[in-house]
Tab-separated table of C-alpha atoms and ligand atoms in Angstrom:
chain	number	residue	atom	x	y	z
A	1	MET	CA	157.695	-88.748	-38.622
A	2	THR	CA	154.251	-90.621	-38.678
A	3	ILE	CA	155.097	-93.763	-39.022
A	4	ILE	CA	158.650	-94.742	-37.910
A	5	ASP	CA	161.322	-96.382	-40.473
A	6	ASN	CA	164.474	-97.065	-38.524
A	7	GLN	CA	166.030	-99.834	-41.029
A	8	ARG	CA	165.287	-102.707	-38.790
A	9	TYR	CA	161.579	-102.065	-38.283
A	10	PHE	CA	158.855	-99.125	-38.755
A	11	THR	CA	155.692	-98.548	-37.139
A	12	ASN	CA	151.580	-98.360	-37.611
A	13	LEU	CA	150.224	-95.364	-37.559
A	14	PRO	CA	149.552	-92.821	-34.170
A	15	ARG	CA	146.127	-93.360	-32.178
A	16	ASP	CA	144.335	-90.275	-33.483
A	17	TYR	CA	144.634	-91.708	-37.161
A	18	TYR	CA	142.123	-94.355	-36.207
A	19	LEU	CA	139.850	-92.042	-34.143
A	20	SER	CA	139.747	-88.561	-35.922
A	21	GLU	CA	136.389	-87.444	-37.566
A	22	GLU	CA	137.948	-84.814	-39.262
A	23	ARG	CA	140.996	-87.145	-40.614
A	24	TYR	CA	137.890	-89.465	-41.531
A	25	ARG	CA	136.048	-86.643	-43.528
A	26	SER	CA	139.397	-85.863	-45.564
A	27	GLU	CA	140.102	-89.715	-46.065
A	28	LEU	CA	136.782	-89.864	-48.239
A	29	ASP	CA	138.379	-87.592	-50.690
A	30	VAL	CA	141.812	-87.415	-50.662
A	31	ILE	CA	141.937	-91.471	-50.174
A	32	TYR	CA	138.714	-93.392	-51.564
A	33	ALA	CA	137.094	-90.647	-53.498
A	34	ALA	CA	140.567	-90.776	-55.226
A	35	GLN	CA	140.779	-94.462	-55.904
A	36	TRP	CA	139.611	-97.044	-58.164
A	37	LEU	CA	136.696	-99.282	-56.548
A	38	TYR	CA	135.140	-102.557	-57.679
A	39	ILE	CA	131.766	-101.921	-58.139
A	40	ALA	CA	130.254	-104.759	-60.278
A	41	HIS	CA	130.981	-107.940	-62.644
A	42	ILE	CA	130.291	-107.457	-66.112
A	43	SER	CA	127.753	-110.781	-65.584
A	44	GLU	CA	125.392	-108.424	-63.472
A	45	VAL	CA	124.217	-106.407	-66.216
A	46	PRO	CA	124.822	-108.743	-69.130
A	47	GLU	CA	121.911	-107.578	-71.847
A	48	ALA	CA	121.006	-104.448	-73.009
A	49	GLY	CA	119.135	-102.341	-70.715
A	50	ASP	CA	120.354	-104.149	-67.545
A	51	TYR	CA	121.101	-102.068	-64.523
A	52	VAL	CA	122.511	-102.349	-61.196
A	53	VAL	CA	122.421	-99.401	-58.633
A	54	ARG	CA	125.407	-99.580	-56.057
A	55	GLU	CA	125.555	-97.775	-52.880
A	56	LEU	CA	128.628	-96.330	-51.541
A	57	PRO	CA	126.927	-95.312	-48.030
A	58	GLY	CA	130.169	-93.925	-46.350
A	59	LEU	CA	130.665	-91.694	-49.243
A	60	GLY	CA	127.014	-90.279	-49.359
A	61	GLU	CA	127.348	-91.629	-53.163
A	62	SER	CA	124.851	-93.754	-55.029
A	63	ILE	CA	126.099	-95.736	-58.614
A	64	LEU	CA	124.388	-96.444	-61.626
A	65	ILE	CA	125.518	-99.064	-63.999
A	66	VAL	CA	123.670	-99.544	-67.281
A	67	ARG	CA	124.226	-101.255	-70.268
A	68	ASP	CA	122.561	-99.494	-73.161
A	69	GLU	CA	121.130	-100.347	-76.685
A	70	GLY	CA	124.412	-100.885	-78.486
A	71	GLY	CA	125.724	-102.845	-75.213
A	72	VAL	CA	127.859	-100.404	-74.148
A	73	LEU	CA	128.249	-100.215	-70.382
A	74	HIS	CA	127.591	-96.488	-68.535
A	75	ALA	CA	128.380	-95.824	-64.928
A	76	HIS	CA	126.090	-92.550	-63.699
A	77	TYR	CA	125.965	-90.547	-60.680
A	78	ASN	CA	122.615	-92.017	-59.754
A	79	VAL	CA	121.396	-88.253	-59.564
A	80	CYS	CA	118.825	-86.243	-61.727
A	81	ARG	CA	120.087	-82.819	-63.154
A	82	HIS	CA	117.289	-81.141	-62.384
A	83	ARG	CA	116.559	-80.722	-58.870
A	84	GLY	CA	118.881	-84.379	-57.647
A	85	PHE	CA	116.325	-86.599	-57.335
A	86	SER	CA	117.929	-89.641	-56.452
A	87	LEU	CA	116.807	-91.529	-59.566
A	88	CYS	CA	116.971	-95.586	-59.261
A	89	SER	CA	115.924	-97.231	-56.095
A	90	PRO	CA	119.013	-99.707	-54.785
A	91	GLY	CA	119.024	-103.236	-56.752
A	92	ALA	CA	119.060	-104.046	-59.981
A	93	GLY	CA	116.714	-104.537	-63.243
A	94	GLN	CA	115.949	-103.749	-66.691
A	95	LEU	CA	115.647	-100.272	-68.061
A	96	LYS	CA	114.603	-98.920	-71.449
A	97	ARG	CA	114.282	-95.320	-70.463
A	98	ILE	CA	115.791	-93.636	-66.674
A	99	SER	CA	112.859	-91.706	-65.947
A	100	CYS	CA	113.030	-89.604	-62.550
A	101	PRO	CA	109.671	-89.894	-60.422
A	102	TYR	CA	109.683	-86.684	-59.153
A	103	HIS	CA	108.843	-84.143	-62.036
A	104	LYS	CA	109.257	-87.026	-64.908
A	105	TRP	CA	112.218	-86.121	-66.741
A	106	THR	CA	113.549	-88.702	-69.137
A	107	TYR	CA	116.822	-89.616	-69.907
A	108	ASP	CA	118.333	-92.085	-72.158
A	109	LEU	CA	120.445	-95.556	-70.960
A	110	ASN	CA	123.764	-92.800	-71.989
A	111	GLY	CA	122.578	-90.844	-70.185
A	112	ARG	CA	121.154	-88.155	-72.456
A	113	LEU	CA	118.408	-85.820	-71.501
A	114	LEU	CA	115.524	-86.691	-73.880
A	115	GLY	CA	112.595	-84.859	-72.064
A	116	SER	CA	111.689	-82.680	-69.350
A	117	PRO	CA	108.032	-81.934	-69.289
A	118	SER	CA	106.819	-78.344	-70.011
A	119	MET	CA	110.659	-77.584	-71.052
A	120	ARG	CA	111.105	-78.336	-74.665
A	121	ASP	CA	114.598	-78.885	-75.871
A	122	GLY	CA	116.236	-75.574	-77.016
A	123	GLU	CA	113.497	-73.592	-75.309
A	124	ILE	CA	115.525	-72.694	-71.896
A	125	PHE	CA	117.950	-75.009	-71.907
A	126	ASP	CA	119.616	-77.177	-74.498
A	127	TYR	CA	119.003	-80.512	-73.005
A	128	LYS	CA	122.654	-81.705	-74.215
A	129	ASP	CA	124.014	-79.738	-71.766
A	130	PHE	CA	121.783	-81.372	-68.775
A	131	GLY	CA	122.826	-85.294	-69.513
A	132	LEU	CA	123.592	-87.088	-66.133
A	133	THR	CA	126.978	-86.759	-64.327
A	134	PRO	CA	129.302	-89.518	-65.922
A	135	VAL	CA	131.225	-91.274	-63.449
A	136	ARG	CA	135.124	-92.566	-64.439
A	137	MET	CA	134.867	-96.401	-65.287
A	138	GLU	CA	137.219	-99.153	-66.714
A	139	VAL	CA	136.688	-102.845	-66.903
A	140	TRP	CA	139.344	-105.013	-66.547
A	141	HIS	CA	138.823	-108.728	-67.677
A	142	GLY	CA	134.852	-108.562	-66.493
A	143	PHE	CA	135.908	-106.363	-63.215
A	144	VAL	CA	134.105	-102.929	-63.290
A	145	PHE	CA	135.895	-100.439	-61.421
A	146	ILE	CA	134.738	-97.063	-61.121
A	147	ASN	CA	137.029	-93.648	-60.048
A	148	LEU	CA	134.788	-90.912	-57.983
A	149	SER	CA	137.425	-88.220	-58.619
A	150	GLY	CA	137.981	-88.653	-61.893
A	151	ALA	CA	141.909	-88.315	-61.528
A	152	ALA	CA	143.179	-91.476	-61.015
A	153	ALA	CA	145.940	-92.946	-62.917
A	154	SER	CA	144.286	-95.874	-66.099
A	155	LEU	CA	143.980	-98.844	-63.648
A	156	SER	CA	144.127	-101.717	-66.808
A	157	PRO	CA	147.723	-101.118	-67.678
A	158	GLN	CA	148.826	-101.537	-63.962
A	159	LEU	CA	146.730	-104.779	-63.231
A	160	ASP	CA	148.130	-106.210	-66.811
A	161	ALA	CA	151.248	-105.541	-65.357
A	162	THR	CA	150.573	-106.729	-61.749
A	163	ALA	CA	148.404	-109.843	-62.498
A	164	PRO	CA	149.171	-111.859	-65.110
A	165	GLU	CA	148.624	-114.842	-63.512
A	166	MET	CA	144.870	-114.028	-63.749
A	167	LEU	CA	144.189	-114.201	-67.397
A	168	PRO	CA	144.281	-117.707	-67.833
A	169	LEU	CA	141.130	-117.641	-65.652
A	170	ARG	CA	138.852	-115.400	-67.993
A	171	THR	CA	137.353	-113.636	-65.542
A	172	GLU	CA	135.157	-111.909	-68.238
A	173	ARG	CA	133.232	-115.588	-67.665
A	174	LEU	CA	132.434	-115.540	-64.690
A	175	ARG	CA	129.073	-115.835	-62.116
A	176	VAL	CA	128.255	-113.794	-59.410
A	177	ALA	CA	127.608	-117.185	-57.042
A	178	HIS	CA	127.453	-115.620	-53.711
A	179	HIS	CA	127.804	-111.480	-52.003
A	180	GLU	CA	127.995	-110.810	-48.489
A	181	THR	CA	128.847	-108.302	-46.252
A	182	TYR	CA	130.058	-107.760	-42.772
A	183	ASP	CA	129.647	-104.494	-40.536
A	184	ILE	CA	133.246	-103.989	-38.384
A	185	GLU	CA	133.159	-101.723	-35.604
A	186	ALA	CA	136.700	-100.372	-36.361
A	187	ASN	CA	138.545	-97.937	-38.386
A	188	TRP	CA	138.816	-99.087	-42.324
A	189	LYS	CA	143.001	-98.313	-41.545
A	190	ILE	CA	142.834	-101.305	-39.181
A	191	LEU	CA	140.807	-103.347	-41.537
A	192	MET	CA	143.139	-102.723	-44.388
A	193	GLU	CA	146.382	-103.228	-42.201
A	194	ASN	CA	145.099	-106.791	-41.564
A	195	TYR	CA	144.830	-107.307	-44.963
A	196	LEU	CA	148.243	-106.679	-45.974
A	197	GLU	CA	149.402	-108.820	-43.644
A	198	CYS	CA	149.854	-112.550	-42.878
A	199	TYR	CA	151.820	-112.521	-39.989
A	200	HIS	CA	148.149	-113.679	-37.561
A	201	CYS	CA	147.340	-116.183	-39.948
A	202	THR	CA	148.368	-119.121	-38.037
A	203	SER	CA	147.389	-117.631	-34.799
A	204	VAL	CA	143.596	-116.309	-36.365
A	205	HIS	CA	143.260	-118.320	-39.378
A	206	PRO	CA	143.944	-122.475	-38.456
A	207	GLU	CA	141.346	-123.244	-40.948
A	208	PHE	CA	142.798	-121.171	-43.870
A	209	CYS	CA	146.071	-122.734	-42.827
A	210	VAL	CA	145.397	-126.018	-44.515
A	211	PRO	CA	145.479	-125.438	-47.613
A	212	MET	CA	147.463	-122.367	-47.858
A	213	ASP	CA	151.291	-122.456	-48.069
A	214	ILE	CA	151.871	-119.742	-45.626
A	215	GLN	CA	155.700	-119.961	-46.369
A	216	VAL	CA	155.508	-118.694	-50.239
A	217	ILE	CA	153.352	-115.952	-48.965
A	218	PHE	CA	155.836	-114.639	-46.914
A	219	GLU	CA	159.106	-114.948	-49.354
A	220	ASP	CA	156.733	-113.450	-52.047
A	221	GLN	CA	155.722	-110.506	-49.390
A	222	VAL	CA	159.060	-108.667	-49.057
A	223	ALA	CA	158.491	-107.418	-52.894
A	224	LEU	CA	155.309	-105.233	-51.924
A	225	GLU	CA	155.651	-101.232	-52.980
A	226	PRO	CA	154.034	-98.506	-52.114
A	227	THR	CA	152.105	-98.546	-55.470
A	228	SER	CA	147.843	-98.620	-55.688
A	229	VAL	CA	147.693	-101.893	-57.262
A	230	VAL	CA	150.072	-104.810	-55.802
A	231	LYS	CA	150.618	-108.242	-56.652
A	232	ALA	CA	148.968	-110.185	-53.814
A	233	TRP	CA	147.725	-114.383	-54.210
A	234	ILE	CA	147.145	-117.173	-51.826
A	235	PRO	CA	149.385	-120.039	-53.399
A	236	LEU	CA	148.414	-123.498	-52.052
A	237	LYS	CA	150.681	-126.034	-50.493
A	238	GLN	CA	151.399	-129.289	-52.402
A	239	GLY	CA	148.442	-131.527	-52.964
A	240	MET	CA	146.290	-128.927	-52.679
A	241	GLU	CA	143.872	-128.484	-54.819
A	242	SER	CA	141.815	-125.136	-53.994
A	243	LEU	CA	141.053	-122.931	-50.972
A	244	THR	CA	138.840	-124.780	-49.151
A	245	MET	CA	138.008	-126.508	-45.557
A	246	ASP	CA	139.931	-129.611	-46.961
A	247	GLY	CA	141.979	-127.847	-49.822
A	248	ARG	CA	139.584	-129.803	-52.293
A	249	LYS	CA	138.077	-128.447	-55.474
A	250	VAL	CA	134.700	-126.877	-54.518
A	251	CYS	CA	133.331	-126.356	-58.330
A	252	ARG	CA	133.243	-128.738	-60.842
A	253	VAL	CA	133.796	-126.517	-63.718
A	254	PRO	CA	137.112	-125.127	-63.427
A	255	LEU	CA	137.327	-121.737	-64.570
A	256	GLY	CA	138.400	-120.592	-67.684
A	257	ASP	CA	141.738	-122.236	-69.493
A	258	PHE	CA	141.978	-124.428	-67.113
A	259	SER	CA	138.140	-125.788	-68.482
A	260	ASP	CA	139.691	-126.281	-71.709
A	261	GLY	CA	142.407	-128.599	-70.933
A	262	LEU	CA	145.319	-126.467	-69.570
A	263	GLY	CA	147.311	-128.198	-66.713
A	264	VAL	CA	146.863	-126.323	-63.178
A	265	PRO	CA	149.889	-125.219	-61.734
A	266	ASP	CA	150.778	-126.739	-59.000
A	267	GLY	CA	149.986	-124.222	-55.415
A	268	PHE	CA	148.110	-122.334	-58.201
A	269	GLY	CA	146.601	-119.008	-56.845
A	270	ALA	CA	146.394	-115.474	-58.359
A	271	GLY	CA	145.200	-112.005	-57.602
A	272	PHE	CA	145.980	-108.564	-56.784
A	273	MET	CA	144.754	-106.031	-54.213
A	274	THR	CA	144.175	-101.940	-54.333
A	275	GLN	CA	145.734	-100.226	-51.455
A	276	PRO	CA	145.256	-98.062	-49.376
A	277	ALA	CA	141.591	-98.537	-48.762
A	278	VAL	CA	141.504	-102.249	-49.984
A	279	ASN	CA	139.601	-104.358	-53.287
A	280	GLY	CA	141.573	-107.617	-52.817
A	281	PHE	CA	141.003	-110.394	-55.576
A	282	PHE	CA	141.998	-113.914	-54.849
A	283	PHE	CA	141.621	-117.063	-57.357
A	284	GLN	CA	142.222	-120.061	-57.437
A	285	SER	CA	141.452	-122.547	-60.335
A	286	ASP	CA	138.062	-123.235	-59.817
A	287	PHE	CA	136.619	-120.095	-57.802
A	288	GLY	CA	137.533	-116.865	-56.644
A	289	ILE	CA	136.546	-113.935	-54.546
A	290	ALA	CA	136.479	-110.295	-54.508
A	291	HIS	CA	136.769	-108.040	-51.529
A	292	ARG	CA	135.845	-104.454	-50.680
A	293	VAL	CA	136.338	-102.520	-48.352
A	294	GLU	CA	133.985	-99.615	-47.323
A	295	PRO	CA	134.211	-96.765	-44.498
A	296	LEU	CA	131.350	-95.926	-43.006
A	297	SER	CA	132.396	-93.732	-40.338
A	298	PRO	CA	135.923	-93.539	-38.608
A	299	THR	CA	135.107	-96.343	-36.428
A	300	ARG	CA	133.174	-98.244	-38.217
A	301	CYS	CA	133.555	-100.150	-41.673
A	302	ARG	CA	131.627	-102.660	-43.864
A	303	LEU	CA	133.670	-105.407	-45.578
A	304	HIS	CA	132.110	-106.796	-48.840
A	305	ASN	CA	132.726	-110.220	-50.520
A	306	TRP	CA	131.409	-111.820	-53.554
A	307	TRP	CA	132.461	-114.874	-54.524
A	308	PHE	CA	132.530	-115.853	-58.416
A	309	VAL	CA	132.337	-119.819	-59.929
A	310	HIS	CA	132.701	-120.228	-63.961
A	311	GLU	CA	129.194	-118.840	-65.769
A	312	ASP	CA	128.259	-122.146	-67.047
A	313	ALA	CA	128.690	-123.566	-62.785
A	314	VAL	CA	125.485	-124.212	-61.736
A	315	GLU	CA	124.403	-124.369	-58.260
A	316	GLY	CA	123.367	-127.523	-56.534
A	317	ARG	CA	125.271	-129.710	-60.235
A	318	ASP	CA	128.788	-128.424	-60.114
A	319	TYR	CA	128.893	-126.698	-56.570
A	320	ASP	CA	126.959	-126.445	-53.316
A	321	ARG	CA	127.102	-122.844	-52.231
A	322	ALA	CA	127.419	-123.349	-48.409
A	323	GLN	CA	131.215	-125.345	-49.170
A	324	LEU	CA	131.451	-122.640	-51.690
A	325	ILE	CA	131.628	-119.868	-49.217
A	326	GLN	CA	132.555	-121.594	-46.181
A	327	LEU	CA	136.367	-121.038	-45.930
A	328	TRP	CA	136.215	-117.264	-47.059
A	329	ASP	CA	133.275	-116.085	-44.452
A	330	THR	CA	135.063	-118.069	-41.739
A	331	VAL	CA	138.280	-115.965	-42.231
A	332	ASN	CA	136.662	-112.895	-42.426
A	333	ARG	CA	133.889	-113.517	-39.276
A	334	GLN	CA	137.728	-114.205	-37.710
A	335	ASP	CA	139.258	-110.983	-39.051
A	336	ALA	CA	136.369	-109.079	-38.079
A	337	VAL	CA	136.596	-110.147	-34.614
A	338	ILE	CA	140.522	-109.372	-34.086
A	339	ILE	CA	139.731	-106.076	-36.028
A	340	GLU	CA	137.181	-104.970	-33.617
A	341	ARG	CA	139.512	-106.023	-30.991
A	342	GLN	CA	142.644	-104.080	-32.054
A	343	GLN	CA	140.352	-100.800	-32.486
A	344	VAL	CA	139.616	-101.111	-28.814
A	345	GLY	CA	143.318	-101.475	-28.229
A	346	VAL	CA	144.706	-98.334	-30.788
A	347	SER	CA	141.992	-96.316	-28.758
A	348	SER	CA	143.113	-96.516	-25.649
A	349	ARG	CA	145.307	-93.413	-24.307
A	350	GLY	CA	147.780	-96.386	-24.010
A	351	PHE	CA	148.476	-97.433	-27.183
A	352	ARG	CA	151.951	-96.595	-28.184
A	353	GLN	CA	153.255	-97.241	-32.166
A	354	GLY	CA	155.102	-100.883	-32.168
A	355	PRO	CA	157.296	-101.789	-34.223
A	356	LEU	CA	156.233	-104.189	-37.156
A	357	SER	CA	157.963	-106.688	-38.748
A	358	ALA	CA	159.854	-105.841	-42.630
A	359	ALA	CA	159.804	-109.791	-42.826
A	360	ARG	CA	156.129	-110.803	-41.672
A	361	GLU	CA	154.107	-107.714	-42.263
A	362	PRO	CA	156.394	-105.991	-45.320
A	363	GLY	CA	153.085	-104.977	-47.183
A	364	LEU	CA	151.778	-102.739	-44.185
A	365	LEU	CA	154.937	-100.716	-45.166
A	366	GLY	CA	153.985	-100.245	-48.591
A	367	GLY	CA	150.073	-99.857	-47.537
A	368	LEU	CA	150.700	-97.330	-44.792
A	369	THR	CA	153.268	-95.291	-46.818
A	370	MET	CA	150.766	-95.069	-49.672
A	371	TYR	CA	148.129	-93.603	-47.430
A	372	LEU	CA	150.455	-91.088	-46.234
A	373	GLN	CA	151.591	-90.183	-49.418
A	374	MET	CA	148.110	-89.497	-50.805
A	375	MET	CA	147.410	-87.963	-47.623
A	376	GLY	CA	149.959	-85.394	-48.105
A	377	GLU	CA	152.199	-86.352	-45.369
A	378	GLY	CA	154.692	-88.693	-46.987
A	379	ASP	CA	158.273	-88.036	-46.781
B	1	LIG	S1	114.395	-83.627	-59.769
B	1	LIG	FE1	114.060	-85.097	-61.033
B	1	LIG	S2	112.728	-84.388	-62.526
B	1	LIG	FE2	112.854	-83.243	-60.603
B	2	LIG	FE1	142.901	-112.546	-41.547
């Protein structure tokens, strides 16, 4: 047995799981490509022809998200069907056609091949057989997810069932106010473990604990299961309005139905996580964030953090960007430090699997069990 579960406690993983190159390679396919990954918000591609190219460097992938003339969103591998040239450079912009710089093959925004110089349709091959390779995509209330294996269970019904508290936020109507990345010298599973518990919050995140009601988290957390989507939210203490350094709102335009007069419930928070490779969504009534964890090597990973506000909120008038990001940015930097230090420790020959608390770290049992099941190592 890889993790010990003896009723009173369970353990984390053996040392090699956090170091092995071979295991890391197989995790990319078995875990990361098999999972739903948050890739963009619809507000980043609002008009016909708008596109973003998102790089997934750990997987060696580049994904083109584009809205076609009819307003339909598509996800394509950013790879030409001729000789595999990487079509669009990383970034965002407007396209009428997708044109490969190498030999000038041209595709429409749906990914259909329109032209290949000196090779007319039907002459050597049929254009219809050589469109761009699609990436499976689902959009849930504005959040765009991709699944590279194409085999994951549909995500939207799982989110509908797990995170109904998100619905009043009307997350279709958001805007990305800020994006930050944090490169961390640690195996991605150490970051996952850290994100699945708040046992460390009082010691590592004193600022987080000003607005956050940690007792509610501990009570709620007991129910976390080894499923690919779990409910996860940050409850606020009585009298706190938002997840900020002082607990006051940071954006004057409330999200969703709260803009239309719906009262904000006491302590309101909403959100969910996907696991084992973590995407986390945490919202209060005035702003929210999304996290995505990206493996880069057996001992390196990258955390992405997007901050969202209401689509009508204007920087400088309705919110101050530095204030908006301050608390989560502080928390992310604190987590990066401890995650790197844990990697140093688990890399030691002296590391042994330790007992984890079913009351304080139950999320890890769900996340690690899910990981082992996907790797074919579960019971
Ligand atoms: S590789 Fe794209 S046109 Fe040749
Ligand atoms: Fe943390």
